[in-house]
Tab-separated table of C-alpha atoms in Angstrom:
chain	number	residue	atom	x	y	z
B	1	ASP	CA	89.661	98.420	103.197
B	2	VAL	CA	92.464	95.883	103.108
B	3	LYS	CA	94.409	95.755	106.295
B	4	VAL	CA	98.008	94.558	106.430
B	5	THR	CA	99.320	94.203	109.956
B	6	GLN	CA	102.945	93.844	110.934
B	7	SER	CA	103.378	92.504	114.447
B	8	SER	CA	106.163	94.834	115.601
B	9	ARG	CA	106.794	98.521	114.898
B	10	TYR	CA	110.292	98.544	116.373
B	11	LEU	CA	112.751	95.726	117.060
B	12	VAL	CA	116.314	95.678	118.369
B	13	LYS	CA	118.227	92.445	117.914
B	14	ARG	CA	121.792	91.310	118.400
B	15	THR	CA	124.139	90.197	115.642
B	16	GLY	CA	123.750	86.472	114.988
B	17	GLU	CA	120.213	86.210	116.357
B	18	LYS	CA	117.448	84.560	114.344
B	19	VAL	CA	114.730	87.135	113.735
B	20	PHE	CA	111.111	86.597	112.738
B	21	LEU	CA	109.007	89.381	111.219
B	22	GLU	CA	105.310	88.583	110.965
B	23	CYS	CA	102.729	89.968	108.561
B	24	VAL	CA	99.000	89.268	108.360
B	25	GLN	CA	96.465	90.454	105.772
B	26	ASP	CA	92.717	90.232	106.073
B	27	MET	CA	91.485	90.300	102.466
B	28	ASP	CA	92.266	86.809	101.215
B	29	HIS	CA	94.891	88.098	98.757
B	30	GLU	CA	97.015	85.444	97.143
B	31	ASN	CA	100.078	87.623	96.629
B	32	MET	CA	102.200	88.889	99.502
B	33	PHE	CA	105.563	90.655	99.505
B	34	TRP	CA	108.426	91.674	101.744
B	35	TYR	CA	110.395	94.830	100.951
B	36	ARG	CA	113.084	96.727	102.767
B	37	GLN	CA	113.398	100.486	102.579
B	38	ASP	CA	116.755	102.230	102.854
B	39	PRO	CA	117.518	105.933	102.269
B	40	GLY	CA	118.508	106.615	98.679
B	41	LEU	CA	117.636	103.082	97.603
B	42	GLY	CA	113.867	103.141	97.765
B	43	LEU	CA	111.990	99.910	98.353
B	44	ARG	CA	113.733	96.717	97.335
B	45	LEU	CA	111.955	93.386	97.031
B	46	ILE	CA	113.289	90.605	99.249
B	47	TYR	CA	110.819	87.760	98.674
B	48	PHE	CA	107.270	87.301	97.518
B	49	SER	CA	104.658	84.575	97.628
B	50	TYR	CA	101.795	83.956	95.218
B	51	ASP	CA	100.153	81.125	97.156
B	52	VAL	CA	100.380	79.108	100.339
B	53	LYS	CA	103.741	77.347	100.630
B	54	MET	CA	104.916	79.052	97.411
B	55	LYS	CA	107.728	81.580	97.436
B	56	GLU	CA	109.922	83.402	94.969
B	57	LYS	CA	113.153	85.309	95.469
B	58	GLY	CA	113.068	89.006	94.880
B	59	ASP	CA	116.017	91.242	94.116
B	60	ILE	CA	117.873	90.939	97.438
B	61	PRO	CA	117.064	87.543	99.049
B	62	GLU	CA	120.506	86.843	100.508
B	63	GLY	CA	120.417	86.397	104.283
B	64	TYR	CA	116.626	86.030	104.356
B	65	SER	CA	114.056	83.283	104.090
B	66	VAL	CA	110.257	83.287	104.212
B	67	SER	CA	107.391	81.104	105.309
B	68	ARG	CA	103.781	81.045	104.109
B	69	GLU	CA	101.892	78.266	105.894
B	70	LYS	CA	98.533	80.062	105.765
B	71	LYS	CA	97.149	82.370	103.122
B	72	GLU	CA	96.809	85.337	105.443
B	73	ARG	CA	100.268	85.132	107.030
B	74	PHE	CA	103.676	85.753	105.467
B	75	SER	CA	106.765	85.639	107.670
B	76	LEU	CA	110.225	86.992	106.942
B	77	ILE	CA	113.119	85.253	108.673
B	78	LEU	CA	116.615	86.603	109.165
B	79	GLU	CA	118.611	83.438	109.710
B	80	SER	CA	121.539	85.180	111.440
B	81	ALA	CA	121.006	88.899	111.797
B	82	SER	CA	123.796	91.212	110.706
B	83	THR	CA	124.245	94.963	111.098
B	84	ASN	CA	123.699	95.523	107.355
B	85	GLN	CA	120.173	94.208	107.820
B	86	THR	CA	119.285	97.233	109.923
B	87	SER	CA	116.436	98.713	107.919
B	88	MET	CA	112.728	99.426	107.640
B	89	TYR	CA	110.896	96.252	106.580
B	90	LEU	CA	107.587	96.564	104.786
B	91	CYS	CA	105.075	93.834	104.076
B	92	ALA	CA	102.483	94.197	101.321
B	93	SER	CA	99.595	92.269	99.899
B	94	ARG	CA	98.266	92.650	96.356
B	95	LEU	CA	95.100	92.431	94.317
B	96	ASN	CA	95.733	93.064	90.593
B	97	TYR	CA	98.296	95.880	90.555
B	98	GLY	CA	97.049	97.492	93.772
B	99	TYR	CA	99.476	96.949	96.623
B	100	THR	CA	98.570	97.623	100.251
B	101	PHE	CA	101.406	98.033	102.709
B	102	GLY	CA	101.672	97.476	106.421
B	103	SER	CA	103.033	100.161	108.738
B	104	GLY	CA	106.515	98.703	108.667
B	105	THR	CA	108.947	97.271	111.205
B	106	ARG	CA	112.021	99.308	112.019
B	107	LEU	CA	114.696	96.682	112.776
B	108	THR	CA	118.003	97.633	114.351
B	109	VAL	CA	120.723	95.000	114.582
B	110	VAL	CA	123.440	95.820	117.122
L	1	ASP	CA	120.164	97.919	87.207
L	2	GLN	CA	117.720	100.590	88.314
L	3	GLN	CA	114.635	100.304	86.143
L	4	VAL	CA	112.826	103.189	87.846
L	5	LYS	CA	114.723	106.359	88.686
L	6	GLN	CA	113.806	109.410	90.693
L	7	ASN	CA	116.741	111.731	90.188
L	8	SER	CA	115.713	114.423	92.656
L	9	PRO	CA	116.272	113.309	96.259
L	10	SER	CA	114.315	116.280	97.588
L	11	LEU	CA	112.059	119.146	96.580
L	12	SER	CA	110.975	122.202	98.519
L	13	VAL	CA	107.842	124.138	97.512
L	14	GLN	CA	105.863	127.030	98.947
L	15	GLU	CA	102.325	126.307	100.134
L	16	GLY	CA	99.783	126.980	97.389
L	17	ARG	CA	102.258	126.517	94.555
L	18	ILE	CA	102.642	123.529	92.244
L	19	SER	CA	104.835	120.553	93.173
L	20	ILE	CA	106.221	118.515	90.272
L	21	LEU	CA	107.863	115.191	91.012
L	22	ASN	CA	109.599	113.365	88.196
L	23	CYS	CA	110.328	109.752	87.422
L	24	ASP	CA	112.111	107.972	84.564
L	25	TYR	CA	111.998	104.321	83.635
L	26	THR	CA	113.934	102.069	81.313
L	27	ASN	CA	111.646	99.108	80.604
L	28	SER	CA	108.964	99.730	77.978
L	29	MET	CA	107.081	96.606	79.109
L	30	PHE	CA	105.662	98.153	82.273
L	31	ASP	CA	101.847	98.036	82.314
L	32	TYR	CA	101.037	100.483	85.109
L	33	PHE	CA	102.765	103.274	86.918
L	34	LEU	CA	101.905	104.257	90.455
L	35	TRP	CA	102.756	106.929	92.972
L	36	TYR	CA	102.939	106.154	96.667
L	37	LYS	CA	103.233	108.590	99.542
L	38	LYS	CA	105.052	107.695	102.727
L	39	TYR	CA	105.173	109.445	106.088
L	40	PRO	CA	107.922	108.565	108.596
L	41	ALA	CA	107.257	105.369	110.595
L	42	GLU	CA	104.329	104.442	108.344
L	43	GLY	CA	103.945	102.200	105.321
L	44	PRO	CA	103.539	103.683	101.816
L	45	THR	CA	99.981	104.542	100.828
L	46	PHE	CA	98.693	104.490	97.288
L	47	LEU	CA	98.145	107.915	95.771
L	48	ILE	CA	97.398	107.650	92.063
L	49	SER	CA	98.135	105.384	89.108
L	50	ILE	CA	98.154	105.469	85.337
L	51	SER	CA	97.886	102.731	82.756
L	52	SER	CA	100.595	102.553	80.110
L	53	ILE	CA	97.959	103.198	77.447
L	54	LYS	CA	96.987	106.570	78.941
L	55	ASP	CA	98.881	109.844	79.040
L	56	LYS	CA	97.104	111.571	81.908
L	57	ASN	CA	95.152	110.693	85.023
L	58	GLU	CA	93.704	113.200	87.439
L	59	ASP	CA	92.370	112.812	90.971
L	60	GLY	CA	91.579	116.019	92.820
L	61	ARG	CA	94.787	117.960	93.416
L	62	PHE	CA	96.916	115.152	91.968
L	63	THR	CA	97.624	114.595	88.271
L	64	VAL	CA	100.003	112.082	86.764
L	65	PHE	CA	101.359	112.553	83.245
L	66	LEU	CA	102.963	109.775	81.220
L	67	ASN	CA	105.248	110.357	78.231
L	68	LYS	CA	105.928	106.912	76.827
L	69	SER	CA	108.286	108.032	74.088
L	70	ALA	CA	110.521	109.679	76.700
L	71	LYS	CA	109.893	106.931	79.286
L	72	HIS	CA	109.054	109.649	81.754
L	73	LEU	CA	106.236	110.323	84.159
L	74	SER	CA	105.510	113.152	86.521
L	75	LEU	CA	103.213	113.843	89.449
L	76	HIS	CA	101.728	117.314	89.769
L	77	ILE	CA	100.235	118.489	93.062
L	78	VAL	CA	98.211	121.690	92.827
L	79	PRO	CA	97.895	123.497	95.151
L	80	SER	CA	100.535	122.077	97.470
L	81	GLN	CA	99.670	121.880	101.167
L	82	PRO	CA	101.904	121.395	104.228
L	83	GLY	CA	100.270	117.988	104.814
L	84	ASP	CA	101.675	116.875	101.462
L	85	SER	CA	105.161	116.872	102.978
L	86	ALA	CA	106.291	113.248	102.738
L	87	VAL	CA	108.437	110.895	100.688
L	88	TYR	CA	106.952	110.147	97.268
L	89	PHE	CA	107.811	106.905	95.526
L	90	CYS	CA	107.304	106.273	91.849
L	91	ALA	CA	106.645	102.609	91.047
L	92	ALA	CA	106.143	100.552	87.914
L	93	TYR	CA	104.244	97.299	87.562
L	94	MET	CA	104.611	94.600	84.958
L	95	GLU	CA	101.982	91.863	84.929
L	96	TYR	CA	104.543	89.417	83.584
L	97	GLY	CA	106.863	88.912	86.526
L	98	ASN	CA	104.369	89.868	89.230
L	99	LYS	CA	106.571	92.627	90.596
L	100	LEU	CA	106.294	96.253	91.550
L	101	VAL	CA	109.573	98.129	91.050
L	102	PHE	CA	110.182	101.292	93.049
L	103	GLY	CA	112.281	104.370	92.546
L	104	ALA	CA	114.493	105.724	95.317
L	105	GLY	CA	111.942	108.306	96.412
L	106	THR	CA	111.747	112.104	96.544
L	107	ILE	CA	111.307	113.979	99.822
L	108	LEU	CA	108.768	116.771	99.330
L	109	ARG	CA	108.698	119.651	101.801
L	110	VAL	CA	105.843	122.132	101.521
L	111	LYS	CA	106.587	125.326	103.439
L	112	SER	CA	103.788	127.410	104.911
């Protein structure tokens, strides 16, 4: 089974802080994704990557950046955290159309 | 522009009865449709999928129906069990574009 691991389950950060969310997958998948989940809005795509050092903007990239230095690791960066970035963040990796998600990071920005 | 819509925010069903979750989409170019189940504080887990060239796919208690002319799909759970209580997300995948688009989710509560 593919395993997608997100380093933190819960995070509390202050407004203006730079925040790093880490994600690691163990199945050598080329495609990795970052989503955020908000009530009533479902899962919205922030960024994705189809190869090392390659990245593409999703539907809501503003305020975020990403890094993919190694195939197995995809990091989401909040350059200057704001309260409207309080959310559940979900990382996923993909083979064909099958997506596997991590357990999520619940980020609260105060 | 919401390409995948789940118009029912929640559904409550008695244990043993059928649960029907609905989903509508606007883009006829989607290649696959998927249902994911999500418990609180966990990531979504894949439940069942259907290719755009099929109209039905069944896996145990779960059946997905696709009506392409109506751009509508539904997930049937029979019989419903209390452990099925979760948020269900409908999602659509298009190979061109490399993206999975999600609906807003439906909270299913199965009462014992």
